[in-house]
CSV table of C-alpha atoms in Angstrom, one decimal:
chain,number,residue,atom,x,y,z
A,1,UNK,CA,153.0,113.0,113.8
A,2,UNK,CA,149.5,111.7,113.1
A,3,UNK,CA,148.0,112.2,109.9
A,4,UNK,CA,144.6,110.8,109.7
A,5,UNK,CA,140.9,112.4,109.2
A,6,UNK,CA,139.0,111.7,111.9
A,7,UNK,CA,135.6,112.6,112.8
A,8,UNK,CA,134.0,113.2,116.6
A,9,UNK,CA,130.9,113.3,118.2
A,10,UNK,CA,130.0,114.0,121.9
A,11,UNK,CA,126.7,114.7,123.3
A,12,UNK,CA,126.8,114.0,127.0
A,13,UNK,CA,125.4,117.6,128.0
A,14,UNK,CA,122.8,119.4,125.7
A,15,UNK,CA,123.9,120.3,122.5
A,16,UNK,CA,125.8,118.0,120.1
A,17,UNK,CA,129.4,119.1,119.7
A,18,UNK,CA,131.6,117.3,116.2
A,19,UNK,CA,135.4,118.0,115.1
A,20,UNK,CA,136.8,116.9,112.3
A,21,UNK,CA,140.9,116.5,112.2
A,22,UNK,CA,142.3,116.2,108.6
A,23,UNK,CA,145.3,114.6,107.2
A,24,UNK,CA,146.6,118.1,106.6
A,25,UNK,CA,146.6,118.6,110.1
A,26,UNK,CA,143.5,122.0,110.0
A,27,UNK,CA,140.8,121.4,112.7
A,28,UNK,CA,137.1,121.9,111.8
A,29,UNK,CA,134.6,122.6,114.2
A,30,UNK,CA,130.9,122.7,114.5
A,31,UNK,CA,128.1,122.7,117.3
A,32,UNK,CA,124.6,121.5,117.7
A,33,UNK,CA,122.1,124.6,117.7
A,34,UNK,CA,119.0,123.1,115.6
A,35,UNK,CA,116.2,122.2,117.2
A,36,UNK,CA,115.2,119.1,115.8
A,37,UNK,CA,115.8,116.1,118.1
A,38,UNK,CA,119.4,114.4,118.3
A,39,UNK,CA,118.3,111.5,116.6
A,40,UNK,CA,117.3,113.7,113.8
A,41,UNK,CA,119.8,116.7,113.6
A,42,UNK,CA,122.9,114.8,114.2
A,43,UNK,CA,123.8,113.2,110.6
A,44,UNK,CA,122.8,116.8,108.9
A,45,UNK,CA,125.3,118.5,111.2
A,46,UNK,CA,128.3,115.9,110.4
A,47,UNK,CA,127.5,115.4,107.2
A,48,UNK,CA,127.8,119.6,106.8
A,49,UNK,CA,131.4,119.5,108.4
A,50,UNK,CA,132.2,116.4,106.0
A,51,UNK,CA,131.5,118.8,103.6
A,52,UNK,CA,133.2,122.0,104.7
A,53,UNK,CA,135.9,120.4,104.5
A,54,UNK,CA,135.8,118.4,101.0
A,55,UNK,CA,135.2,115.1,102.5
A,56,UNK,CA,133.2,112.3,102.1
A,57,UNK,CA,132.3,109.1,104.7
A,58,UNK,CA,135.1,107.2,103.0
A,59,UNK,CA,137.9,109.5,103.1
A,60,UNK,CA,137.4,108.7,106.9
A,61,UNK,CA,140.3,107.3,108.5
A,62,UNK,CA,139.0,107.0,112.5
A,63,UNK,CA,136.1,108.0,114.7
A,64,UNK,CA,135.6,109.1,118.1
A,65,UNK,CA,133.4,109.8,121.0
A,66,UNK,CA,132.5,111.3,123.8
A,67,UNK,CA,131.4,108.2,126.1
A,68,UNK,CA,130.5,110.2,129.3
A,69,UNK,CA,129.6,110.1,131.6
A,70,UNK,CA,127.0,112.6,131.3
A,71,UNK,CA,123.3,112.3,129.7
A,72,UNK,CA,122.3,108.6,129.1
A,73,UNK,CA,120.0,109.7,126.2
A,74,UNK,CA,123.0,111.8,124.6
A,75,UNK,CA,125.5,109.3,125.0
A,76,UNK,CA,123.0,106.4,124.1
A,77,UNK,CA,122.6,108.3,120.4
A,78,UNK,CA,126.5,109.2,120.5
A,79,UNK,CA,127.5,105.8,120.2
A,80,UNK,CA,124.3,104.9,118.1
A,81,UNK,CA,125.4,107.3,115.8
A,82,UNK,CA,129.3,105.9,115.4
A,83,UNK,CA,127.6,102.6,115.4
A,84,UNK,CA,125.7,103.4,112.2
A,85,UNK,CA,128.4,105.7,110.7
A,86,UNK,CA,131.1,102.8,111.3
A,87,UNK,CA,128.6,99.8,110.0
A,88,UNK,CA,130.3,100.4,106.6
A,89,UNK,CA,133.6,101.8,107.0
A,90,UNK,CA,134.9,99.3,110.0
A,91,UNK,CA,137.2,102.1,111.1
A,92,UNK,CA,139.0,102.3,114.9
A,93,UNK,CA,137.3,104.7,116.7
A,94,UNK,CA,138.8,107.0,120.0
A,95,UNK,CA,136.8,106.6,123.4
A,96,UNK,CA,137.2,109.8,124.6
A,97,UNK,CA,136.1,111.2,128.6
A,98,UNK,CA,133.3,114.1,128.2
A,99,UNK,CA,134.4,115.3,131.8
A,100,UNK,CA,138.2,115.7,130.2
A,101,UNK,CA,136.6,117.9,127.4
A,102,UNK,CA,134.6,119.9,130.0
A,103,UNK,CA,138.0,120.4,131.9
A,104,UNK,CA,139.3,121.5,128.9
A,105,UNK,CA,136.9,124.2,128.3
A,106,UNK,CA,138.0,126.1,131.0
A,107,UNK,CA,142.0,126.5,129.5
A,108,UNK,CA,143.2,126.5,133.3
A,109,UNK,CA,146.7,125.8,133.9
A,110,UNK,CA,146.1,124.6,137.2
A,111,UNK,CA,143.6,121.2,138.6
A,112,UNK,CA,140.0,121.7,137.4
A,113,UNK,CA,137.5,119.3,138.8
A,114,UNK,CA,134.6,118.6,136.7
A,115,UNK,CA,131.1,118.3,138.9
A,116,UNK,CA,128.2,117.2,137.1
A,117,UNK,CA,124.8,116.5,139.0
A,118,UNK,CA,123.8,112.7,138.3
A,119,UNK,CA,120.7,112.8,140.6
A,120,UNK,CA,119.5,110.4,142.7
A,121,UNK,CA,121.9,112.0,145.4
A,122,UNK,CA,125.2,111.2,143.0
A,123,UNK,CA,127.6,112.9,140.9
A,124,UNK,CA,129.7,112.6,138.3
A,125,UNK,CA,132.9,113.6,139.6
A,126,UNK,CA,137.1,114.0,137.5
A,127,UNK,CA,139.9,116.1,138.0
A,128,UNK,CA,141.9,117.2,135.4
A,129,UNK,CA,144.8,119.5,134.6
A,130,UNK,CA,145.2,120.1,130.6
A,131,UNK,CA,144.4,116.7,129.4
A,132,UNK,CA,146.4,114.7,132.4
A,133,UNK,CA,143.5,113.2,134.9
A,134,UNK,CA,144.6,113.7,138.3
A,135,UNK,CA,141.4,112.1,139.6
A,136,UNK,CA,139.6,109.5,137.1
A,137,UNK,CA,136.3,109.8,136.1
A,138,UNK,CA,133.7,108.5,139.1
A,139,UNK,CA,130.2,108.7,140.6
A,140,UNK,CA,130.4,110.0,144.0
A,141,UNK,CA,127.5,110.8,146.7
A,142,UNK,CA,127.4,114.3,147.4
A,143,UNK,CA,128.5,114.0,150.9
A,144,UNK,CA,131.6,112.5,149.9
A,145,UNK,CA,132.3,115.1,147.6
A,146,UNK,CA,131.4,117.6,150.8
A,147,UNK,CA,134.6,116.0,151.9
A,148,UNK,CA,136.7,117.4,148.9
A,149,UNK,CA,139.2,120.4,149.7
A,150,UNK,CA,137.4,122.9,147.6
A,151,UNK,CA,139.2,124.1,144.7
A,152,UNK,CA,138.5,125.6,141.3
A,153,UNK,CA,135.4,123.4,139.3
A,154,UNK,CA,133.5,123.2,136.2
A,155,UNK,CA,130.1,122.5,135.5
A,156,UNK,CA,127.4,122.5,132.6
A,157,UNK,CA,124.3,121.8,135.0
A,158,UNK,CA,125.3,121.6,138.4
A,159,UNK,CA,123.6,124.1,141.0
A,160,UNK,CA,126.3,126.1,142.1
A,161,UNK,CA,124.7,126.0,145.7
A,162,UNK,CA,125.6,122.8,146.2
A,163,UNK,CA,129.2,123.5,146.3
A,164,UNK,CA,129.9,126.7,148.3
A,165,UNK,CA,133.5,127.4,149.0
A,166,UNK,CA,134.2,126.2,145.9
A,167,UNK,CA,135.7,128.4,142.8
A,168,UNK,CA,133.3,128.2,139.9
A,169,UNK,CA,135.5,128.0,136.5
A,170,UNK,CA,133.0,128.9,133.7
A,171,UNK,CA,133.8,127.7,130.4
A,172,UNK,CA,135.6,130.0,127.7
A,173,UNK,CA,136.2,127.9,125.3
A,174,UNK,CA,133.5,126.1,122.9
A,175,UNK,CA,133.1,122.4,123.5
A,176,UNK,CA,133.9,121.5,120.0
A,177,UNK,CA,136.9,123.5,120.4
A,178,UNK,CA,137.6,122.0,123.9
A,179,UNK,CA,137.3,118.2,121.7
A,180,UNK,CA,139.3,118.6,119.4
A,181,UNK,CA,142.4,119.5,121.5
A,182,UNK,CA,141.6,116.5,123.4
A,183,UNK,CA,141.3,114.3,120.3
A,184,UNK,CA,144.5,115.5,118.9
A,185,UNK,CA,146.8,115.0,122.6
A,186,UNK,CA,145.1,111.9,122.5
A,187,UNK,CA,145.3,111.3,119.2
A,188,UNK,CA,148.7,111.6,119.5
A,189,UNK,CA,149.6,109.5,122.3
A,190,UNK,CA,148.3,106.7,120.3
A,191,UNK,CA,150.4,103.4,119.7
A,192,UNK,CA,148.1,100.5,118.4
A,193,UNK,CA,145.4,101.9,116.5
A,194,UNK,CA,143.9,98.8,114.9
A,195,UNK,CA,143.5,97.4,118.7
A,196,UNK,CA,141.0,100.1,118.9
A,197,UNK,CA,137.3,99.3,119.0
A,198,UNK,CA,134.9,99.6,116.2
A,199,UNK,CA,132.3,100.9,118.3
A,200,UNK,CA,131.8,103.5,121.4
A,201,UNK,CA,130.5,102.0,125.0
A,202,UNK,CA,129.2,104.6,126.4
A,203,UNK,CA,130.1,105.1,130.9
A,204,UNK,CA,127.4,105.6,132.5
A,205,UNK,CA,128.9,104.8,135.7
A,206,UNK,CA,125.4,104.5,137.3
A,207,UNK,CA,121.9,102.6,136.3
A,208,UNK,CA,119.6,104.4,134.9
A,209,UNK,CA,116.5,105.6,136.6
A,210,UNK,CA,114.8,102.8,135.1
A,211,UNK,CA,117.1,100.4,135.5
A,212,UNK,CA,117.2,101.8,139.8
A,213,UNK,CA,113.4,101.3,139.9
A,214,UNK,CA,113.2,98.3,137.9
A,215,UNK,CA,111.1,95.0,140.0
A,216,UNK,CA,114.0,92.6,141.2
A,217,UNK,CA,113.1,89.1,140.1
């Protein structure tokens, strides 16, 4: 069995969400209420479960994030914040699929697809069942997900109009909650930790509205 502390951040849909699995294998949880930009509540809030739970930066063993897909600001500040967090401590950090902890929120036993608006006429679009993804994380256009036999689905800001037929699954569980039982499955499944990365690339799967109306050259 794994025994290592390891810290988590995700941010890909509104508030920040942070575990914290310890050696001893107790989970610590905490979400992102304060109103003070990411950028400027993020390190209180980790630093205040680091503490709850008698830890300090180097007692750290790995990191992890949520890399999306999902906001490009929140996962933009995600990894910004691993990046910073990990400049000193050069420790392997877990990628881990924000649709898959969505999925998770839902504690369905059967398929949940995950359906996330990504404008522009494009979704974000997974299937999971527990922490197995039937369908891997992908942008589709709307129309082809019109072509989808409807089936049960979770969202955090899609329009529920948009996909009529379709069983909406809201989520019951917190997403910090929801992380950390993907962290620790995959956690788990783990078999070359120092072949991890030292830092978190966020998937975007799509340009950014700035990068889609950007002058070609």
């Amino acid at each position: 069995m794994l025994r290592k502390n390891i810290l988590a951040l995700d941010i890909a849909f509104g508030p920040a969400a942070a575990c914290l699995l310890r050696r001893d294998g107790s989970i610590l949880t905490a979400g992102g209420q304060d109103e003070r930009p990411h950028s400027q509540a993020i390190m209180p809030l980790l630093e205040g479960l680091l503490k709850r739970g008698g830890m300090q930066w180097n007692d750290l063993d790995m990191l992890a994030a949520g890399i999306g897909p999902g906001s490009f600001t929140g996962l933009r500040i995600a990894a910004a914040s691993i990046a910073g967090i990990n400049s000193g401590l050069n420790l392997p950090v877990i990628e881990l699929s924000s649709l898959a902890i969505s999925a998770l929120q839902c504690e369905s036993e059967k398929a949940v697809h995950v359906i996330e608006d990504a404008r522009a006429g494009l979704a974000y679009c997974a299937c999971y069942q527990g922490n197995k993804a039937l369908m891997q994380d992908c942008c589709m256009s709307w129309d082809d997900i019109g072509q989808l036999e409807p089936e049960g689905y979770t969202a955090q800001h899609t329009d529920k109009e948009r996909l009529s037929g379709w069983l909406y699954l809201p989520p019951s569980t917190p997403r910090p909650v929801a992380m950390s039982r993907l962290l620790l499955s995959t956690a788990r499944e783990l078999n070359d930790i120092e072949s991890l990365p030292r830092v978190a690339t966020p998937a975007y799967l799509i340009a950014s509205q700035a990068e889609r109306h950007a002058p070609q050259n």
